Amino acid sequence: MLPDVLSFSQYELVYNFLSLCIASMGAAFVFLLGARQNVAEKFRPALVVSAVVVGIACYHYFRIFQSFEGAYALSEGVFKSTGVPFNDAYRYADWLLTVPLLMVEAIAVLALTRDVSRPMLAKLSIAAALMIGLGYPGEITDDNTTRAIWGTLSTIPFCYILYVLWVQLNEALERQPENVQVLMRNLRLLILGTWGVYPIAYMFPFFGIEGAGAFVGVQVGYTIADITAKAGMGVMIYHIAKAKTEHEASARGAANDDVVKAEKAATVAA
Amino acid sequence: MLPDVLSFSQYELVYNFLSLCIASMGAAFVFLLGARQNVAEKFRPALVVSAVVVGIACYHYFRIFQSFEGAYALSEGVFKSTGVPFNDAYRYADWLLTVPLLMVEAIAVLALTRDVSRPMLAKLSIAAALMIGLGYPGEITDDNTTRAIWGTLSTIPFCYILYVLWVQLNEALERQPENVQVLMRNLRLLILGTWGVYPIAYMFPFFGIEGAGAFVGVQVGYTIADITAKAGMGVMIYHIAKAKTEHEASARGAANDDVVKAEKAATVAA
């Protein structure tokens, strides 16, 4: 799978995207923890989980970066494989932890009642872990049939997740304020759009897309998808929490105004 | 004890599980510190102790990871021992610190009165330290008789811990809200289930389970048990603290309603 030779610019492209990803995840980590205070208490767990997700990803991209550095050495103007393997399992270990947590943050930010959120959380996070776990055996094989079987199995929980998010969640969404509904719809589209990148890269070997170009494409593609799906999603979660905080504050303000008006009316009547 | 040769996939399996453990412990550390704000003040010490436990484990797994990397080198497609010893004492150093603290967090989250909690804490944490300390001489010996003697000695405080948690703690549990009782029973089962892994791995040499396969099994088994017993337990402690916080808030709310009702009744009577 790992190409023997990468051109100077191919190596630099992967190297710089990996570094960019470390910076982005670290930045999102600091932002999400730092901005927690700006949202109402009940939305803070969603921001903490979002911070945990980008923190885990930051750690794994450090490891992936180191592994990539060890896998190639500059020789006569190109980068040649050193024989030390490039450990792609870091990505799967990362996804195994973070993808279920992405489901947790998406549900936690809605602050639904426990009897609604708990079964939905259980379904989504188990399906997410299954999706990653079933994909891995296909990723490490050289046999396209085995790859196709595990890839197909992995697609079943993915479809189930889409079903829960698009059908089952709708009912809960209808009771949200209008701007939150729009933000949540965008969040779902972000999940669909970014998660769609992974199966495409997974299927590259079926189409005979191989060699250095394909390797670079997959690494850069995964990296951009991870930045969007984790750091981008974290920032969206923050905006949803902020919108809900403001909505509740204004609703409370309106209720207080009514009390004041009623009191005034009572005084006048007396 | 350390096998001379590990196959490529055996090495990768241990390597990736050690890394997964670093990520999990780090993630739990951030979560437990970050989510402290969401529970009432008196339960926060339990979350801080839980964070300390996974923080200590994160550090030790970094060391174990480095030690493992140094102990083997890739040569002709397999990983051969470099002669640098793999330091298993990190695990015992970790357990010596964390296992007594796991007892502390389990009791602290109940927020019992000091005269009930203090003697229980002393008994549990001393027994936990004894259990680890007595196990170590048996772990490093090559003689099965010596191993059996220290292993048996180490089992005595373990049984004592089970006695305190299952018999002595019951009385305090009965006074907890019902959902907290269920969570605490699950916590005890988690302790029993995960701590049960360690003596099984300890006894492998008695059954002649040796070589590369056994080494990989023990390392992966210890790692999964540690993730569950520490990060998993921390998350459970958070849920117990959250349930107790909500229970107390609703009890306070009900008491306030009674006051309001009484005041209204008094006004009407006047």
XYZ file of C-alpha atoms in Angstrom:
540
model
C 0.000 0.000 0.000
C 2.732 2.446 1.007
C 4.488 3.810 -2.092
C 8.273 3.259 -2.216
C 8.992 6.749 -3.466
C 7.307 10.119 -2.946
C 8.389 13.172 -4.884
C 9.630 16.106 -2.863
C 6.362 18.037 -3.319
C 4.176 14.981 -2.599
C 5.990 14.419 0.676
C 5.790 18.094 1.598
C 2.057 18.208 0.837
C 1.199 15.337 3.209
C 3.689 16.584 5.820
C 2.244 20.113 5.858
C -1.374 18.982 5.927
C -0.651 16.717 8.897
C 0.962 19.639 10.712
C -1.925 21.959 9.787
C -4.285 19.412 11.283
C -2.357 19.264 14.590
C -2.580 23.071 14.784
C -6.297 23.113 13.928
C -7.229 20.451 16.457
C -5.144 22.133 19.176
C -6.729 25.491 18.373
C -10.238 24.022 18.515
C -9.376 22.361 21.841
C -8.404 25.663 23.433
C -11.383 27.483 21.925
C -13.981 24.938 23.010
C -12.707 24.769 26.586
C -12.237 28.539 26.776
C -15.641 29.457 25.356
C -17.573 27.100 27.649
C -18.414 29.932 30.036
C -20.308 31.741 27.291
C -23.110 29.221 27.126
C -25.663 28.160 29.734
C -24.580 25.419 32.113
C -26.650 22.680 30.572
C -24.931 23.048 27.197
C -21.409 22.930 28.625
C -21.082 19.127 28.609
C -21.535 19.241 24.813
C -18.602 21.663 24.556
C -16.435 19.561 26.895
C -17.100 16.462 24.769
C -16.308 18.474 21.621
C -13.013 19.542 23.230
C -12.249 15.928 24.153
C -12.812 14.886 20.517
C -10.387 17.419 19.036
C -7.926 16.687 21.869
C -7.898 12.981 20.975
C -7.501 13.863 17.292
C -4.636 16.247 18.096
C -2.819 13.418 19.909
C -3.311 10.991 17.014
C -2.176 13.488 14.394
C 1.015 14.010 16.393
C 1.566 10.240 16.207
C 0.636 10.061 12.509
C 3.039 12.931 11.798
C 5.884 11.164 13.645
C 5.073 7.889 11.932
C 5.124 9.588 8.514
C 8.442 11.255 9.304
C 9.912 7.872 10.236
C 8.555 6.106 7.147
C 10.471 8.183 4.565
C 13.941 9.627 4.211
C 15.247 12.176 1.713
C 17.621 10.600 -0.752
C 18.773 12.088 -4.080
C 16.014 14.682 -4.180
C 13.111 12.294 -3.519
C 11.704 10.656 -0.408
C 12.279 6.916 -0.222
C 10.584 4.433 2.088
C 12.831 3.584 5.075
C 11.103 0.245 5.650
C 9.665 1.481 8.947
C 5.920 1.035 8.476
C 3.572 4.035 8.349
C 0.987 3.208 11.002
C -2.451 3.802 9.506
C -4.095 2.157 12.538
C -3.782 5.492 14.374
C -6.633 6.759 12.215
C -8.870 3.851 13.169
C -7.991 4.109 16.863
C -8.839 7.798 16.609
C -12.159 7.193 14.851
C -13.093 4.398 17.263
C -12.917 6.922 20.103
C -14.022 10.128 18.406
C -16.860 9.127 16.061
C -19.130 7.833 18.866
C -18.238 11.015 20.807
C -19.233 13.173 17.817
C -22.681 11.590 18.098
C -22.692 12.363 21.836
C -21.898 16.052 21.287
C -24.566 16.394 18.559
C -27.247 15.048 20.893
C -25.920 16.627 24.112
C -26.131 20.149 22.676
C -29.901 19.764 22.260
C -30.230 19.219 26.042
C -33.248 16.975 25.522
C -34.924 15.239 28.453
C -33.047 12.168 29.641
C -35.647 9.633 28.466
C -35.446 10.997 24.909
C -31.680 11.526 24.714
C -30.450 8.361 26.415
C -31.793 5.710 23.993
C -30.812 7.906 21.024
C -27.270 8.313 22.394
C -26.939 4.575 22.979
C -28.127 3.734 19.455
C -25.920 6.337 17.740
C -22.706 5.669 19.643
C -22.928 1.877 19.362
C -23.678 2.166 15.633
C -20.722 4.560 15.222
C -18.314 2.174 16.989
C -19.605 -0.756 14.899
C -19.146 1.256 11.705
C -15.457 1.889 12.492
C -14.775 -1.593 13.871
C -16.251 -3.316 10.819
C -14.335 -1.086 8.416
C -10.891 -1.885 9.843
C -10.452 -5.533 8.692
C -11.224 -4.365 5.150
C -8.750 -1.493 5.384
C -5.737 -3.654 6.262
C -6.349 -6.408 3.700
C -4.795 -6.540 0.231
C -7.709 -8.591 -1.092
C -10.426 -6.525 -2.763
C -13.202 -9.064 -2.071
C -12.486 -9.045 1.674
C -12.327 -5.278 1.508
C -15.712 -5.133 -0.224
C -17.360 -7.443 2.341
C -16.176 -5.510 5.406
C -16.859 -2.206 3.672
C -20.442 -3.261 2.987
C -20.940 -4.474 6.564
C -19.609 -1.144 7.818
C -22.130 0.711 5.644
C -25.090 -0.851 7.495
C -24.521 1.011 10.802
C -23.702 4.152 8.775
C -27.141 4.018 7.113
C -28.704 3.382 10.501
C -27.029 6.530 11.884
C -28.395 8.559 8.976
C -31.849 7.114 9.645
C -31.739 8.071 13.336
C -30.436 11.583 12.574
C -32.820 12.304 9.702
C -35.987 10.508 10.801
C -35.977 9.886 14.548
C -34.349 13.180 15.483
C -36.837 15.236 13.459
C -39.510 15.068 16.120
C -37.160 16.476 18.762
C -35.955 19.136 16.314
C -39.448 20.501 15.727
C -39.604 21.686 19.306
C -36.353 23.687 18.949
C -36.281 27.434 18.192
C -36.182 28.192 14.471
C -32.563 29.346 14.203
C -31.458 26.240 16.139
C -33.382 24.072 13.666
C -31.450 25.652 10.801
C -28.122 25.159 12.591
C -28.928 21.522 13.389
C -29.853 20.863 9.752
C -26.492 22.320 8.722
C -24.799 20.111 11.322
C -26.424 17.012 9.828
C -25.293 18.064 6.357
C -21.760 18.582 7.702
C -21.818 15.031 9.089
C -23.124 13.621 5.801
C -20.664 15.638 3.708
C -17.519 14.913 5.699
C -18.288 11.313 6.593
C -18.948 10.696 2.897
C -15.225 11.299 2.198
C -14.105 8.216 4.129
C -15.977 5.533 2.120
C -14.801 7.174 -1.127
C -11.155 6.872 -0.037
C -11.905 3.345 1.201
C -13.055 2.354 -2.309
C -9.955 3.713 -4.146
C -8.396 0.223 -4.550
C -11.546 -1.010 -6.325
C -11.010 1.526 -9.072
C -7.328 0.715 -9.381
C -6.384 4.065 -7.895
C -2.970 3.257 -6.443
C 0.561 4.487 -6.163
C 2.028 7.695 -4.791
C -0.707 9.999 -6.129
C -3.496 7.950 -4.564
C -1.628 7.725 -1.240
C -1.170 11.499 -1.134
C -4.819 12.026 -2.112
C -6.083 9.714 0.624
C -3.878 11.233 3.331
C -4.744 14.821 2.431
C -8.430 13.908 1.957
C -8.688 12.164 5.327
C -6.931 15.097 6.984
C -9.256 17.743 5.524
C -12.287 15.566 6.357
C -11.064 15.151 9.943
C -10.491 18.889 10.419
C -13.989 19.654 9.124
C -15.775 16.787 10.877
C -14.144 17.472 14.265
C -12.892 21.056 14.622
C -15.571 22.403 12.250
C -18.290 20.448 13.994
C -17.047 21.651 17.397
C -17.387 25.270 16.300
C -20.918 24.547 15.014
C -21.820 22.909 18.316
C -20.625 26.095 20.040
C -22.891 28.229 17.826
C -25.894 26.009 18.519
C -25.243 26.146 22.280
C -24.891 29.938 22.057
C -28.134 30.321 20.050
C -30.015 28.154 22.541
C -28.569 30.081 25.492
C -29.695 33.397 23.977
C -33.110 32.022 23.067
C -33.703 30.837 26.632
C -32.472 34.125 28.120
C -34.883 36.118 25.939
C -37.742 33.713 26.748
C -36.995 34.200 30.453
C -36.820 37.963 29.932
C -40.264 37.941 28.272
C -41.698 35.908 31.150
C -40.261 38.399 33.654
C -41.784 41.287 31.686
C -45.186 39.620 31.967
C -44.799 39.335 35.733
C -43.800 43.011 35.973
C -46.792 44.022 33.808
C -49.192 41.943 35.915
C -47.794 43.474 39.100
C -48.200 46.978 37.674
C -51.761 46.225 36.619
C -52.529 44.924 40.109
C -51.080 48.089 41.686
C -53.147 50.297 39.355
C -56.293 48.282 40.100
C -55.671 48.626 43.843
C 9.339 -13.711 30.063
C 9.787 -11.286 27.142
C 9.541 -13.173 23.819
C 12.548 -12.855 21.496
C 10.456 -12.397 18.384
C 7.036 -10.843 17.744
C 5.365 -11.094 14.365
C 4.565 -7.858 12.596
C 0.865 -8.033 13.497
C 1.555 -9.073 17.126
C 3.804 -6.051 17.584
C 1.288 -3.736 15.906
C -1.541 -5.025 18.087
C 0.264 -4.265 21.363
C 1.618 -0.973 19.983
C -1.812 0.276 18.889
C -3.554 -0.765 22.070
C -0.946 1.077 24.158
C -1.506 4.192 22.049
C -5.288 3.822 22.252
C -4.937 3.677 26.019
C -2.880 6.910 26.132
C -5.605 8.632 24.085
C -8.427 7.231 26.232
C -6.817 8.220 29.521
C -6.004 11.703 28.209
C -9.567 12.101 26.925
C -11.022 10.990 30.262
C -8.710 13.438 32.058
C -9.994 16.401 30.014
C -13.605 15.267 30.343
C -13.518 14.731 34.112
C -11.882 18.078 34.807
C -14.091 19.872 32.273
C -17.364 18.362 33.462
C -16.757 19.164 37.142
C -18.897 22.296 36.854
C -21.958 20.221 36.053
C -22.175 18.524 39.427
C -22.829 19.985 42.873
C -19.784 21.212 44.769
C -19.611 18.369 47.246
C -19.238 15.780 44.446
C -16.438 17.635 42.684
C -13.605 16.133 44.766
C -14.653 12.689 43.451
C -14.272 13.970 39.875
C -10.885 15.541 40.623
C -9.627 12.252 42.094
C -10.984 10.407 39.038
C -9.107 12.866 36.804
C -5.926 12.339 38.833
C -6.229 8.553 38.355
C -6.525 8.719 34.554
C -3.803 11.388 34.464
C -1.392 9.071 36.314
C -2.356 6.210 33.991
C -1.835 8.418 30.908
C 1.702 9.190 32.103
C 2.532 5.533 32.764
C 1.169 4.396 29.415
C 3.387 6.944 27.695
C 6.339 5.311 29.472
C 5.147 1.775 28.721
C 4.713 2.748 25.058
C 8.262 4.142 24.885
C 9.654 1.126 26.733
C 7.906 -1.217 24.288
C 9.215 0.764 21.293
C 12.734 0.453 22.686
C 12.461 -3.271 23.427
C 11.918 -4.375 19.804
C 13.278 -3.455 16.418
C 12.024 -4.366 12.957
C 14.333 -6.812 11.231
C 13.514 -8.912 8.166
C 9.765 -8.394 8.499
C 9.500 -9.351 12.178
C 10.193 -7.530 15.417
C 13.194 -8.827 17.329
C 14.114 -8.113 20.925
C 16.799 -5.432 21.112
C 17.990 -6.621 24.508
C 16.732 -3.424 26.129
C 14.323 -4.687 28.817
C 10.616 -3.918 28.630
C 9.832 -2.318 31.976
C 6.749 -3.972 33.417
C 7.256 -2.216 36.763
C 5.533 0.841 35.292
C 2.275 -1.055 35.589
C 2.850 -1.794 39.277
C 3.919 1.771 40.016
C 0.745 2.902 38.285
C -1.497 0.504 40.190
C 0.161 1.318 43.519
C -0.947 4.931 43.058
C -4.195 4.547 41.180
C -5.906 1.544 42.754
C -6.170 3.098 46.249
C -7.394 6.286 44.524
C -10.076 4.331 42.673
C -11.385 3.329 46.089
C -11.282 6.958 47.174
C -13.345 8.137 44.188
C -15.931 5.361 44.661
C -16.516 6.418 48.280
C -16.103 10.183 47.733
C -18.902 10.304 45.158
C -21.378 9.086 47.777
C -20.617 12.198 49.904
C -21.300 10.269 53.105
C -20.826 11.870 56.497
C -17.198 12.023 57.535
C -17.474 9.515 60.392
C -18.864 6.900 57.987
C -16.596 7.612 55.014
C -13.265 8.081 56.768
C -12.799 4.598 58.301
C -14.108 2.998 55.094
C -11.653 5.010 52.988
C -8.759 4.057 55.250
C -9.618 0.347 55.111
C -10.139 0.288 51.336
C -7.103 2.279 50.322
C -4.691 0.454 52.626
C -6.060 -2.903 51.449
C -5.690 -1.783 47.806
C -2.053 -0.731 48.319
C -1.306 -4.034 50.105
C -2.914 -5.989 47.268
C -0.619 -4.377 44.672
C 2.492 -4.449 46.859
C 2.115 -8.144 47.680
C 1.504 -9.062 44.035
C 4.719 -7.514 42.723
C 7.357 -9.928 44.156
C 5.405 -12.774 42.546
C 5.219 -10.964 39.204
C 8.979 -10.554 38.791
C 10.022 -14.043 39.845
C 10.593 -16.953 37.451
C 9.744 -19.465 40.178
C 6.129 -20.587 40.131
C 6.049 -21.465 43.852
C 7.191 -17.985 44.854
C 4.662 -16.572 42.403
C 1.868 -18.672 43.947
C 2.749 -17.596 47.519
C 2.778 -13.865 46.783
C -0.260 -14.201 44.564
C -2.195 -15.855 47.381
C -1.082 -13.217 49.881
C -2.233 -10.511 47.473
C -5.657 -12.147 47.202
C -6.353 -11.650 50.929
C -6.681 -7.830 50.759
C -8.605 -8.224 47.465
C -11.212 -10.386 49.218
C -11.297 -7.898 52.063
C -12.047 -5.079 49.593
C -14.899 -7.100 48.105
C -16.223 -7.708 51.644
C -16.185 -3.982 52.473
C -17.815 -3.001 49.160
C -20.489 -5.712 49.189
C -21.287 -6.021 52.881
C -20.204 -2.908 54.787
C -21.163 -0.444 52.061
C -24.671 -1.851 51.708
C -25.976 -0.019 54.722
C -24.839 3.347 53.345
C -26.247 2.463 49.909
C -29.737 1.860 51.225
C -30.034 5.515 52.102
C -29.193 6.612 48.513
C -31.835 7.507 45.868
C -32.922 4.497 43.835
C -31.177 5.360 40.545
C -27.943 6.017 42.473
C -28.247 2.575 44.065
C -28.470 0.997 40.611
C -25.464 2.999 39.372
C -23.416 2.063 42.457
C -24.248 -1.620 41.989
C -23.043 -1.334 38.385
C -19.887 0.364 39.646
C -19.165 -2.536 42.011
C -19.690 -5.003 39.161
C -17.315 -2.959 36.992
C -14.693 -3.179 39.743
C -15.206 -6.930 40.147
C -15.243 -7.571 36.393
C -12.182 -5.522 35.484
C -10.080 -6.324 38.551
C -10.773 -9.998 37.872
C -8.673 -9.743 34.678
C -5.434 -9.076 36.574
C -5.263 -12.302 38.662
C -6.139 -14.329 35.543
C -3.188 -12.835 33.647
C -1.053 -13.305 36.788
C -1.784 -17.037 36.759
C -0.852 -17.606 33.080
C 2.581 -19.089 33.936
C 0.923 -21.729 36.142
C -0.919 -23.080 33.136
C 2.154 -23.004 30.932
C 0.732 -20.156 28.875
C 3.933 -18.588 27.575
C 5.603 -17.235 24.493
C 4.694 -14.432 22.113
C 0.946 -15.164 22.039
C 0.664 -15.096 25.844
C 2.720 -11.891 26.050
C 0.470 -10.158 23.534
C -2.650 -11.457 25.312
C -1.438 -10.190 28.710
C -0.455 -6.758 27.375
C -3.697 -6.221 25.456
C -5.759 -7.674 28.333
C -4.126 -5.422 30.959
C -4.613 -2.420 28.671
C -8.322 -3.037 28.075
C -8.829 -3.733 31.794
C -7.031 -0.473 32.679
C -9.106 1.589 30.221
C -12.328 0.139 31.630
C -11.320 0.209 35.289
C -10.041 3.801 35.162
C -11.548 5.808 32.279
C -14.767 3.767 32.299
C -15.038 4.052 36.066
C -14.410 7.812 35.883
C -17.314 8.255 33.472
C -19.533 6.180 35.790
C -18.480 8.316 38.762
C -19.511 11.381 36.726
C -22.944 9.873 36.065
C -23.436 9.041 39.750
C -22.431 12.574 40.756
C -24.794 13.985 38.117
C -27.699 11.791 39.268
C -27.117 12.791 42.905
C -26.901 16.481 41.962
C -30.212 16.287 40.076
C -31.860 14.309 42.857
C -30.874 16.903 45.442
C -31.968 19.803 43.213
C -35.417 18.258 42.707
C -35.703 17.498 46.429
C -34.848 21.147 47.133
C -37.377 22.266 44.487
C -40.104 20.187 46.152
C -39.210 21.676 49.558
C -39.451 25.202 48.088
C -42.869 24.396 46.640
C -44.006 23.339 50.109
C -42.791 26.653 51.549
C -44.676 28.587 48.860
C -47.831 26.552 49.525
C -47.538 27.102 53.268
C -47.063 30.843 52.733
C -50.118 30.998 50.479
C -52.162 29.071 53.045
C -51.010 31.486 55.761
C -52.000 34.508 53.600
C -55.426 33.028 52.896
C -55.928 32.239 56.592
C -54.970 35.806 57.534
